[in-house]
Amino acid sequence: MSAEARAPHFVRSFERGLAVIRAFDAEHPALTLSEVARACELTRAAARRFLLTLADLGYVHTDGRHFRLTPRVLELGYSYLSSYTLPQIAEPHLEQLVAQVRESSSLCVLDGDDIVYVARVPTRRIMTASITVGTRFPAYVTSVGRVILAHLPEEDVRPRLAQAESKPLTARTITSPQVLRAELGRVRRQGYALVDQELEEGLRSLAVPVRDRDGEVIAAVNIAVHAGRNSVDSVRRDLLPHLLATVARIEADLRITNPAAAASPGTGTHRSSSSRRSAAPRP
């Protein structure tokens, strides 16, 4: 940046400090004081102050003659990666999936007894009503909710299933906690959930869990289809392979990010115990 282009807030010393860090690279992993000064167009005295400050902070190590960056420098880049939330990571993969299967896809997390939509890519062939980011549904009656519930400890699942008895949403809704518990066991074994018109007549939904780099289920991705256009068998045969491949790509990206940033603030994950519910349009 030229001197003329610098804004009044510009801190020249900070720029020089960053230049000292950038002087080290694969071809120059170790540099002398003179080499740093020359690469950064600094006086030896200025280069020495920057290098010793970086050494005091733990970003540089010296043997008395040569200076090297320490692994702590990785924190500077990791701050960017760790701030990259799961919805941001997932969205381009959802877009690719929707382009392939021509059906809507969403990413959801668990918040108390509900699932919450935190990313969504609708198909151009939209169903009767829209679902947006922030929409909530009871977890027990959705494919994404069942995938996440299936991987919770039994003591966490029991109270969530108890509410099902009084809340059938369609004639097909499973309301028996015993039947639901058996269904969750099947979901856990097979690795996906398929909910057939239990949330709304005419809606079939297929979901697969999303795991962080420690193997913990933190979310789920679904594909929602119209029952009139897609049989249960065709959903499994034609859509499940695409959904599994998409989630595998999301998980691969997650492995290089901070798992603590998986859910954006306020959305919650299965670690959350709150139970806030608001009215939301149905698909």
PDB file of C-alpha atoms in Angstrom:
ATOM      1  CA  MET A   1       0.000   0.000   0.000  1.00  0.00           C
ATOM      2  CA  SER A   2       1.465   3.382  -0.999  1.00  0.00           C
ATOM      3  CA  ALA A   3       1.853   6.180   1.522  1.00  0.00           C
ATOM      4  CA  GLU A   4      -0.709   8.220  -0.392  1.00  0.00           C
ATOM      5  CA  ALA A   5      -3.347   5.463  -0.146  1.00  0.00           C
ATOM      6  CA  ARG A   6      -3.022   4.920   3.597  1.00  0.00           C
ATOM      7  CA  ALA A   7      -5.956   6.030   5.710  1.00  0.00           C
ATOM      8  CA  PRO A   8      -5.436   8.135   8.845  1.00  0.00           C
ATOM      9  CA  HIS A   9      -5.989   5.063  11.034  1.00  0.00           C
ATOM     10  CA  PHE A  10      -3.188   3.096   9.332  1.00  0.00           C
ATOM     11  CA  VAL A  11      -0.599   1.741  11.825  1.00  0.00           C
ATOM     12  CA  ARG A  12       2.727   1.566  10.031  1.00  0.00           C
ATOM     13  CA  SER A  13       4.479  -0.365  12.784  1.00  0.00           C
ATOM     14  CA  PHE A  14       1.828  -3.090  12.618  1.00  0.00           C
ATOM     15  CA  GLU A  15       2.348  -3.367   8.878  1.00  0.00           C
ATOM     16  CA  ARG A  16       6.079  -3.779   9.444  1.00  0.00           C
ATOM     17  CA  GLY A  17       5.548  -6.444  12.076  1.00  0.00           C
ATOM     18  CA  LEU A  18       3.413  -8.467   9.678  1.00  0.00           C
ATOM     19  CA  ALA A  19       6.049  -8.005   6.986  1.00  0.00           C
ATOM     20  CA  VAL A  20       8.623  -9.557   9.302  1.00  0.00           C
ATOM     21  CA  ILE A  21       6.411 -12.629   9.749  1.00  0.00           C
ATOM     22  CA  ARG A  22       5.849 -12.900   5.994  1.00  0.00           C
ATOM     23  CA  ALA A  23       9.591 -12.766   5.354  1.00  0.00           C
ATOM     24  CA  PHE A  24       9.784 -16.411   6.435  1.00  0.00           C
ATOM     25  CA  ASP A  25       8.561 -18.978   3.907  1.00  0.00           C
ATOM     26  CA  ALA A  26       9.304 -22.461   2.616  1.00  0.00           C
ATOM     27  CA  GLU A  27      12.455 -21.250   0.858  1.00  0.00           C
ATOM     28  CA  HIS A  28      13.573 -19.149   3.838  1.00  0.00           C
ATOM     29  CA  PRO A  29      12.586 -20.995   7.040  1.00  0.00           C
ATOM     30  CA  ALA A  30      15.503 -19.512   8.951  1.00  0.00           C
ATOM     31  CA  LEU A  31      16.793 -15.946   8.548  1.00  0.00           C
ATOM     32  CA  THR A  32      19.465 -13.820  10.143  1.00  0.00           C
ATOM     33  CA  LEU A  33      18.762 -10.354  11.456  1.00  0.00           C
ATOM     34  CA  SER A  34      20.408  -8.786   8.409  1.00  0.00           C
ATOM     35  CA  GLU A  35      18.355 -10.935   6.032  1.00  0.00           C
ATOM     36  CA  VAL A  36      15.093  -9.941   7.733  1.00  0.00           C
ATOM     37  CA  ALA A  37      16.059  -6.280   7.642  1.00  0.00           C
ATOM     38  CA  ARG A  38      16.889  -6.519   3.951  1.00  0.00           C
ATOM     39  CA  ALA A  39      13.735  -8.449   3.017  1.00  0.00           C
ATOM     40  CA  CYS A  40      11.493  -6.005   4.870  1.00  0.00           C
ATOM     41  CA  GLU A  41      13.436  -2.869   3.970  1.00  0.00           C
ATOM     42  CA  LEU A  42      14.045  -2.094   7.635  1.00  0.00           C
ATOM     43  CA  THR A  43      17.057  -0.915   9.554  1.00  0.00           C
ATOM     44  CA  ARG A  44      18.813  -3.588  11.557  1.00  0.00           C
ATOM     45  CA  ALA A  45      17.729  -1.881  14.760  1.00  0.00           C
ATOM     46  CA  ALA A  46      14.060  -1.873  13.724  1.00  0.00           C
ATOM     47  CA  ALA A  47      14.194  -5.478  12.510  1.00  0.00           C
ATOM     48  CA  ARG A  48      15.776  -6.511  15.785  1.00  0.00           C
ATOM     49  CA  ARG A  49      12.993  -4.869  17.821  1.00  0.00           C
ATOM     50  CA  PHE A  50      10.305  -6.596  15.783  1.00  0.00           C
ATOM     51  CA  LEU A  51      12.002  -9.987  15.964  1.00  0.00           C
ATOM     52  CA  LEU A  52      12.620  -9.803  19.695  1.00  0.00           C
ATOM     53  CA  THR A  53       9.020  -8.695  20.299  1.00  0.00           C
ATOM     54  CA  LEU A  54       7.779 -11.655  18.263  1.00  0.00           C
ATOM     55  CA  ALA A  55      10.106 -13.911  20.235  1.00  0.00           C
ATOM     56  CA  ASP A  56       8.726 -12.547  23.524  1.00  0.00           C
ATOM     57  CA  LEU A  57       5.199 -13.333  22.257  1.00  0.00           C
ATOM     58  CA  GLY A  58       6.199 -16.859  21.249  1.00  0.00           C
ATOM     59  CA  TYR A  59       5.866 -16.440  17.475  1.00  0.00           C
ATOM     60  CA  VAL A  60       9.610 -16.543  16.735  1.00  0.00           C
ATOM     61  CA  HIS A  61      12.497 -18.631  18.083  1.00  0.00           C
ATOM     62  CA  THR A  62      16.170 -17.765  17.792  1.00  0.00           C
ATOM     63  CA  ASP A  63      19.391 -19.670  18.409  1.00  0.00           C
ATOM     64  CA  GLY A  64      21.277 -16.411  18.717  1.00  0.00           C
ATOM     65  CA  ARG A  65      21.991 -16.035  15.036  1.00  0.00           C
ATOM     66  CA  HIS A  66      19.059 -17.369  13.040  1.00  0.00           C
ATOM     67  CA  PHE A  67      15.376 -16.734  13.616  1.00  0.00           C
ATOM     68  CA  ARG A  68      12.564 -19.169  12.844  1.00  0.00           C
ATOM     69  CA  LEU A  69       8.799 -19.001  13.139  1.00  0.00           C
ATOM     70  CA  THR A  70       7.238 -21.207  15.821  1.00  0.00           C
ATOM     71  CA  PRO A  71       4.046 -23.273  15.473  1.00  0.00           C
ATOM     72  CA  ARG A  72       2.240 -20.552  17.412  1.00  0.00           C
ATOM     73  CA  VAL A  73       2.055 -18.556  14.180  1.00  0.00           C
ATOM     74  CA  LEU A  74      -0.597 -21.065  13.092  1.00  0.00           C
ATOM     75  CA  GLU A  75      -2.956 -19.416  15.577  1.00  0.00           C
ATOM     76  CA  LEU A  76      -3.164 -16.405  13.282  1.00  0.00           C
ATOM     77  CA  GLY A  77      -4.650 -18.458  10.453  1.00  0.00           C
ATOM     78  CA  TYR A  78      -6.618 -20.717  12.763  1.00  0.00           C
ATOM     79  CA  SER A  79      -8.547 -17.709  14.054  1.00  0.00           C
ATOM     80  CA  TYR A  80     -10.001 -17.316  10.577  1.00  0.00           C
ATOM     81  CA  LEU A  81     -10.782 -21.009  10.171  1.00  0.00           C
ATOM     82  CA  SER A  82     -12.366 -21.295  13.600  1.00  0.00           C
ATOM     83  CA  SER A  83     -14.703 -18.388  12.896  1.00  0.00           C
ATOM     84  CA  TYR A  84     -16.012 -20.103   9.773  1.00  0.00           C
ATOM     85  CA  THR A  85     -19.310 -21.568  10.974  1.00  0.00           C
ATOM     86  CA  LEU A  86     -20.935 -24.820   9.956  1.00  0.00           C
ATOM     87  CA  PRO A  87     -23.744 -23.140   7.965  1.00  0.00           C
ATOM     88  CA  GLN A  88     -21.161 -21.240   5.917  1.00  0.00           C
ATOM     89  CA  ILE A  89     -19.176 -24.408   5.332  1.00  0.00           C
ATOM     90  CA  ALA A  90     -22.236 -26.440   4.397  1.00  0.00           C
ATOM     91  CA  GLU A  91     -24.044 -24.023   2.096  1.00  0.00           C
ATOM     92  CA  PRO A  92     -21.960 -24.470  -1.074  1.00  0.00           C
ATOM     93  CA  HIS A  93     -22.251 -28.228  -0.655  1.00  0.00           C
ATOM     94  CA  LEU A  94     -26.021 -27.943  -0.250  1.00  0.00           C
ATOM     95  CA  GLU A  95     -26.165 -25.852  -3.412  1.00  0.00           C
ATOM     96  CA  GLN A  96     -24.283 -28.538  -5.304  1.00  0.00           C
ATOM     97  CA  LEU A  97     -26.587 -31.226  -3.931  1.00  0.00           C
ATOM     98  CA  VAL A  98     -29.742 -29.323  -4.916  1.00  0.00           C
ATOM     99  CA  ALA A  99     -28.356 -28.817  -8.413  1.00  0.00           C
ATOM    100  CA  GLN A 100     -27.820 -32.578  -8.675  1.00  0.00           C
ATOM    101  CA  VAL A 101     -31.096 -33.892  -7.287  1.00  0.00           C
ATOM    102  CA  ARG A 102     -33.392 -30.914  -7.983  1.00  0.00           C
ATOM    103  CA  GLU A 103     -34.918 -31.136  -4.517  1.00  0.00           C
ATOM    104  CA  SER A 104     -34.581 -28.829  -1.510  1.00  0.00           C
ATOM    105  CA  SER A 105     -31.902 -29.466   1.098  1.00  0.00           C
ATOM    106  CA  SER A 106     -31.316 -28.059   4.577  1.00  0.00           C
ATOM    107  CA  LEU A 107     -28.866 -28.164   7.459  1.00  0.00           C
ATOM    108  CA  CYS A 108     -30.400 -28.392  10.940  1.00  0.00           C
ATOM    109  CA  VAL A 109     -29.193 -28.492  14.531  1.00  0.00           C
ATOM    110  CA  LEU A 110     -30.911 -29.523  17.750  1.00  0.00           C
ATOM    111  CA  ASP A 111     -32.024 -26.832  20.202  1.00  0.00           C
ATOM    112  CA  GLY A 112     -33.821 -28.267  23.212  1.00  0.00           C
ATOM    113  CA  ASP A 113     -36.734 -30.339  21.901  1.00  0.00           C
ATOM    114  CA  ASP A 114     -36.694 -28.702  18.468  1.00  0.00           C
ATOM    115  CA  ILE A 115     -34.619 -28.831  15.357  1.00  0.00           C
ATOM    116  CA  VAL A 116     -33.679 -25.444  13.909  1.00  0.00           C
ATOM    117  CA  TYR A 117     -32.898 -24.756  10.262  1.00  0.00           C
ATOM    118  CA  VAL A 118     -29.515 -23.018  10.082  1.00  0.00           C
ATOM    119  CA  ALA A 119     -28.914 -23.279   6.315  1.00  0.00           C
ATOM    120  CA  ARG A 120     -31.284 -24.017   3.468  1.00  0.00           C
ATOM    121  CA  VAL A 121     -31.166 -24.206  -0.317  1.00  0.00           C
ATOM    122  CA  PRO A 122     -34.631 -24.560  -1.862  1.00  0.00           C
ATOM    123  CA  THR A 123     -35.265 -26.083  -5.237  1.00  0.00           C
ATOM    124  CA  ARG A 124     -36.823 -23.968  -7.922  1.00  0.00           C
ATOM    125  CA  ARG A 125     -39.759 -26.361  -7.752  1.00  0.00           C
ATOM    126  CA  ILE A 126     -40.949 -25.078  -4.395  1.00  0.00           C
ATOM    127  CA  MET A 127     -43.662 -26.778  -2.381  1.00  0.00           C
ATOM    128  CA  THR A 128     -46.692 -25.007  -0.967  1.00  0.00           C
ATOM    129  CA  ALA A 129     -45.012 -23.017   1.811  1.00  0.00           C
ATOM    130  CA  SER A 130     -41.476 -21.949   2.551  1.00  0.00           C
ATOM    131  CA  ILE A 131     -39.050 -22.942   5.258  1.00  0.00           C
ATOM    132  CA  THR A 132     -36.405 -20.383   6.136  1.00  0.00           C
ATOM    133  CA  VAL A 133     -33.334 -20.228   8.329  1.00  0.00           C
ATOM    134  CA  GLY A 134     -34.633 -20.117  11.907  1.00  0.00           C
ATOM    135  CA  THR A 135     -37.685 -22.317  11.290  1.00  0.00           C
ATOM    136  CA  ARG A 136     -38.259 -24.803  14.116  1.00  0.00           C
ATOM    137  CA  PHE A 137     -40.070 -28.148  14.315  1.00  0.00           C
ATOM    138  CA  PRO A 138     -40.345 -30.806  17.030  1.00  0.00           C
ATOM    139  CA  ALA A 139     -37.292 -33.013  16.651  1.00  0.00           C
ATOM    140  CA  TYR A 140     -39.083 -36.340  17.133  1.00  0.00           C
ATOM    141  CA  VAL A 141     -41.187 -35.926  13.991  1.00  0.00           C
ATOM    142  CA  THR A 142     -38.474 -34.860  11.531  1.00  0.00           C
ATOM    143  CA  SER A 143     -35.789 -36.836   9.748  1.00  0.00           C
ATOM    144  CA  VAL A 144     -33.050 -34.443  10.837  1.00  0.00           C
ATOM    145  CA  GLY A 145     -34.283 -34.562  14.417  1.00  0.00           C
ATOM    146  CA  ARG A 146     -34.363 -38.337  14.519  1.00  0.00           C
ATOM    147  CA  VAL A 147     -30.860 -38.615  13.107  1.00  0.00           C
ATOM    148  CA  ILE A 148     -29.529 -36.374  15.866  1.00  0.00           C
ATOM    149  CA  LEU A 149     -31.686 -37.907  18.628  1.00  0.00           C
ATOM    150  CA  ALA A 150     -30.520 -41.369  17.600  1.00  0.00           C
ATOM    151  CA  HIS A 151     -27.007 -40.458  18.723  1.00  0.00           C
ATOM    152  CA  LEU A 152     -27.896 -38.905  22.083  1.00  0.00           C
ATOM    153  CA  PRO A 153     -27.595 -40.735  25.405  1.00  0.00           C
ATOM    154  CA  GLU A 154     -30.797 -42.483  26.473  1.00  0.00           C
ATOM    155  CA  GLU A 155     -31.320 -40.135  29.412  1.00  0.00           C
ATOM    156  CA  ASP A 156     -31.371 -37.174  27.026  1.00  0.00           C
ATOM    157  CA  VAL A 157     -33.728 -38.840  24.554  1.00  0.00           C
ATOM    158  CA  ARG A 158     -36.389 -40.030  27.004  1.00  0.00           C
ATOM    159  CA  PRO A 159     -37.921 -36.631  27.888  1.00  0.00           C
ATOM    160  CA  ARG A 160     -37.941 -35.553  24.255  1.00  0.00           C
ATOM    161  CA  LEU A 161     -39.912 -38.627  23.204  1.00  0.00           C
ATOM    162  CA  ALA A 162     -42.404 -38.237  26.029  1.00  0.00           C
ATOM    163  CA  GLN A 163     -43.867 -35.133  24.401  1.00  0.00           C
ATOM    164  CA  ALA A 164     -44.754 -37.072  21.233  1.00  0.00           C
ATOM    165  CA  GLU A 165     -47.854 -38.736  22.730  1.00  0.00           C
ATOM    166  CA  SER A 166     -49.848 -35.515  22.805  1.00  0.00           C
ATOM    167  CA  LYS A 167     -48.631 -34.004  19.549  1.00  0.00           C
ATOM    168  CA  PRO A 168     -49.514 -36.055  16.449  1.00  0.00           C
ATOM    169  CA  LEU A 169     -49.136 -33.765  13.429  1.00  0.00           C
ATOM    170  CA  THR A 170     -50.648 -36.073  10.789  1.00  0.00           C
ATOM    171  CA  ALA A 171     -52.420 -39.405  10.763  1.00  0.00           C
ATOM    172  CA  ARG A 172     -49.020 -41.011  10.088  1.00  0.00           C
ATOM    173  CA  THR A 173     -47.141 -39.398  12.980  1.00  0.00           C
ATOM    174  CA  ILE A 174     -45.550 -41.918  15.332  1.00  0.00           C
ATOM    175  CA  THR A 175     -46.561 -40.906  18.851  1.00  0.00           C
ATOM    176  CA  SER A 176     -45.610 -43.937  20.917  1.00  0.00           C
ATOM    177  CA  PRO A 177     -42.332 -43.360  22.815  1.00  0.00           C
ATOM    178  CA  GLN A 178     -41.625 -47.092  22.609  1.00  0.00           C
ATOM    179  CA  VAL A 179     -42.069 -47.161  18.832  1.00  0.00           C
ATOM    180  CA  LEU A 180     -40.034 -43.986  18.458  1.00  0.00           C
ATOM    181  CA  ARG A 181     -37.239 -45.432  20.563  1.00  0.00           C
ATOM    182  CA  ALA A 182     -37.153 -48.506  18.341  1.00  0.00           C
ATOM    183  CA  GLU A 183     -37.120 -46.261  15.280  1.00  0.00           C
ATOM    184  CA  LEU A 184     -34.173 -44.296  16.667  1.00  0.00           C
ATOM    185  CA  GLY A 185     -32.290 -47.546  17.157  1.00  0.00           C
ATOM    186  CA  ARG A 186     -32.887 -48.433  13.521  1.00  0.00           C
ATOM    187  CA  VAL A 187     -31.793 -44.973  12.413  1.00  0.00           C
ATOM    188  CA  ARG A 188     -28.571 -45.284  14.399  1.00  0.00           C
ATOM    189  CA  ARG A 189     -27.795 -48.678  12.861  1.00  0.00           C
ATOM    190  CA  GLN A 190     -28.537 -47.747   9.250  1.00  0.00           C
ATOM    191  CA  GLY A 191     -26.986 -44.278   9.379  1.00  0.00           C
ATOM    192  CA  TYR A 192     -29.921 -42.280   8.017  1.00  0.00           C
ATOM    193  CA  ALA A 193     -33.549 -41.417   8.763  1.00  0.00           C
ATOM    194  CA  LEU A 194     -36.484 -41.407   6.380  1.00  0.00           C
ATOM    195  CA  VAL A 195     -39.686 -39.790   7.638  1.00  0.00           C
ATOM    196  CA  ASP A 196     -42.748 -40.439   5.496  1.00  0.00           C
ATOM    197  CA  GLN A 197     -45.497 -37.809   5.815  1.00  0.00           C
ATOM    198  CA  GLU A 198     -45.347 -37.599   9.609  1.00  0.00           C
ATOM    199  CA  LEU A 199     -44.636 -33.870   9.746  1.00  0.00           C
ATOM    200  CA  GLU A 200     -46.969 -32.975   6.897  1.00  0.00           C
ATOM    201  CA  GLU A 201     -49.060 -34.944   4.432  1.00  0.00           C
ATOM    202  CA  GLY A 202     -47.278 -35.214   1.106  1.00  0.00           C
ATOM    203  CA  LEU A 203     -43.811 -34.595   2.519  1.00  0.00           C
ATOM    204  CA  ARG A 204     -41.048 -37.190   2.626  1.00  0.00           C
ATOM    205  CA  SER A 205     -37.706 -36.302   4.138  1.00  0.00           C
ATOM    206  CA  LEU A 206     -34.372 -38.104   4.178  1.00  0.00           C
ATOM    207  CA  ALA A 207     -31.576 -37.079   6.566  1.00  0.00           C
ATOM    208  CA  VAL A 208     -27.991 -38.026   7.361  1.00  0.00           C
ATOM    209  CA  PRO A 209     -25.990 -36.965  10.446  1.00  0.00           C
ATOM    210  CA  VAL A 210     -23.072 -34.548  10.260  1.00  0.00           C
ATOM    211  CA  ARG A 211     -20.146 -35.387  12.527  1.00  0.00           C
ATOM    212  CA  ASP A 212     -17.347 -33.149  13.726  1.00  0.00           C
ATOM    213  CA  ARG A 213     -13.708 -34.205  13.574  1.00  0.00           C
ATOM    214  CA  ASP A 214     -14.119 -36.058  16.878  1.00  0.00           C
ATOM    215  CA  GLY A 215     -16.932 -38.169  15.421  1.00  0.00           C
ATOM    216  CA  GLU A 216     -19.669 -36.440  17.415  1.00  0.00           C
ATOM    217  CA  VAL A 217     -22.996 -35.761  15.688  1.00  0.00           C
ATOM    218  CA  ILE A 218     -23.498 -32.003  15.670  1.00  0.00           C
ATOM    219  CA  ALA A 219     -26.121 -31.517  12.940  1.00  0.00           C
ATOM    220  CA  ALA A 220     -27.969 -33.202  10.099  1.00  0.00           C
ATOM    221  CA  VAL A 221     -28.584 -32.550   6.408  1.00  0.00           C
ATOM    222  CA  ASN A 222     -31.823 -33.514   4.701  1.00  0.00           C
ATOM    223  CA  ILE A 223     -33.470 -33.700   1.324  1.00  0.00           C
ATOM    224  CA  ALA A 224     -37.207 -32.951   1.321  1.00  0.00           C
ATOM    225  CA  VAL A 225     -39.387 -34.277  -1.504  1.00  0.00           C
ATOM    226  CA  HIS A 226     -43.044 -34.428  -2.479  1.00  0.00           C
ATOM    227  CA  ALA A 227     -44.513 -37.874  -1.866  1.00  0.00           C
ATOM    228  CA  GLY A 228     -46.436 -37.706  -5.122  1.00  0.00           C
ATOM    229  CA  ARG A 229     -43.227 -37.494  -7.134  1.00  0.00           C
ATOM    230  CA  ASN A 230     -40.972 -39.753  -5.087  1.00  0.00           C
ATOM    231  CA  SER A 231     -41.677 -43.170  -3.624  1.00  0.00           C
ATOM    232  CA  VAL A 232     -39.951 -44.338  -0.454  1.00  0.00           C
ATOM    233  CA  ASP A 233     -37.865 -46.760  -2.504  1.00  0.00           C
ATOM    234  CA  SER A 234     -36.798 -44.124  -5.014  1.00  0.00           C
ATOM    235  CA  VAL A 235     -35.791 -41.762  -2.206  1.00  0.00           C
ATOM    236  CA  ARG A 236     -33.466 -44.421  -0.804  1.00  0.00           C
ATOM    237  CA  ARG A 237     -32.177 -45.557  -4.176  1.00  0.00           C
ATOM    238  CA  ASP A 238     -31.751 -42.240  -5.966  1.00  0.00           C
ATOM    239  CA  LEU A 239     -31.223 -39.625  -3.266  1.00  0.00           C
ATOM    240  CA  LEU A 240     -29.410 -41.318  -0.382  1.00  0.00           C
ATOM    241  CA  PRO A 241     -26.091 -41.784  -2.253  1.00  0.00           C
ATOM    242  CA  HIS A 242     -26.001 -38.087  -3.165  1.00  0.00           C
ATOM    243  CA  LEU A 243     -26.854 -37.065   0.387  1.00  0.00           C
ATOM    244  CA  LEU A 244     -24.140 -39.282   1.889  1.00  0.00           C
ATOM    245  CA  ALA A 245     -21.550 -37.888  -0.532  1.00  0.00           C
ATOM    246  CA  THR A 246     -22.544 -34.327   0.312  1.00  0.00           C
ATOM    247  CA  VAL A 247     -22.242 -34.885   4.049  1.00  0.00           C
ATOM    248  CA  ALA A 248     -18.858 -36.540   3.535  1.00  0.00           C
ATOM    249  CA  ARG A 249     -17.630 -33.364   1.823  1.00  0.00           C
ATOM    250  CA  ILE A 250     -19.001 -31.170   4.618  1.00  0.00           C
ATOM    251  CA  GLU A 251     -17.283 -33.336   7.230  1.00  0.00           C
ATOM    252  CA  ALA A 252     -14.017 -33.164   5.298  1.00  0.00           C
ATOM    253  CA  ASP A 253     -14.169 -29.365   5.477  1.00  0.00           C
ATOM    254  CA  LEU A 254     -15.042 -29.494   9.162  1.00  0.00           C
ATOM    255  CA  ARG A 255     -11.907 -31.484   9.913  1.00  0.00           C
ATOM    256  CA  ILE A 256      -9.779 -28.403   9.223  1.00  0.00           C
ATOM    257  CA  THR A 257     -11.906 -26.034  11.312  1.00  0.00           C
ATOM    258  CA  ASN A 258     -12.652 -25.524  14.969  1.00  0.00           C
ATOM    259  CA  PRO A 259     -15.470 -27.872  16.068  1.00  0.00           C
ATOM    260  CA  ALA A 260     -16.526 -25.325  18.693  1.00  0.00           C
ATOM    261  CA  ALA A 261     -17.590 -23.062  15.844  1.00  0.00           C
ATOM    262  CA  ALA A 262     -19.773 -25.707  14.259  1.00  0.00           C
ATOM    263  CA  ALA A 263     -23.062 -24.035  15.078  1.00  0.00           C
ATOM    264  CA  SER A 264     -23.484 -20.341  14.597  1.00  0.00           C
ATOM    265  CA  PRO A 265     -24.282 -18.378  17.758  1.00  0.00           C
ATOM    266  CA  GLY A 266     -27.857 -18.729  18.906  1.00  0.00           C
ATOM    267  CA  THR A 267     -28.731 -21.781  16.849  1.00  0.00           C
ATOM    268  CA  GLY A 268     -27.656 -24.401  19.360  1.00  0.00           C
ATOM    269  CA  THR A 269     -26.495 -27.975  18.845  1.00  0.00           C
ATOM    270  CA  HIS A 270     -27.405 -31.183  20.594  1.00  0.00           C
ATOM    271  CA  ARG A 271     -25.409 -29.878  23.540  1.00  0.00           C
ATOM    272  CA  SER A 272     -28.093 -27.268  24.114  1.00  0.00           C
ATOM    273  CA  SER A 273     -30.782 -27.941  26.678  1.00  0.00           C
ATOM    274  CA  SER A 274     -33.054 -24.974  26.060  1.00  0.00           C
ATOM    275  CA  SER A 275     -36.523 -25.504  24.690  1.00  0.00           C
ATOM    276  CA  ARG A 276     -37.761 -22.391  22.943  1.00  0.00           C
ATOM    277  CA  ARG A 277     -40.389 -22.803  20.269  1.00  0.00           C
ATOM    278  CA  SER A 278     -41.966 -20.367  17.871  1.00  0.00           C
ATOM    279  CA  ALA A 279     -44.579 -20.807  15.198  1.00  0.00           C
ATOM    280  CA  ALA A 280     -43.139 -21.621  11.790  1.00  0.00           C
ATOM    281  CA  PRO A 281     -44.563 -22.325   8.339  1.00  0.00           C
ATOM    282  CA  ARG A 282     -44.739 -25.932   7.300  1.00  0.00           C
ATOM    283  CA  PRO A 283     -43.241 -27.230   4.089  1.00  0.00           C
TER     284      PRO A 283
END
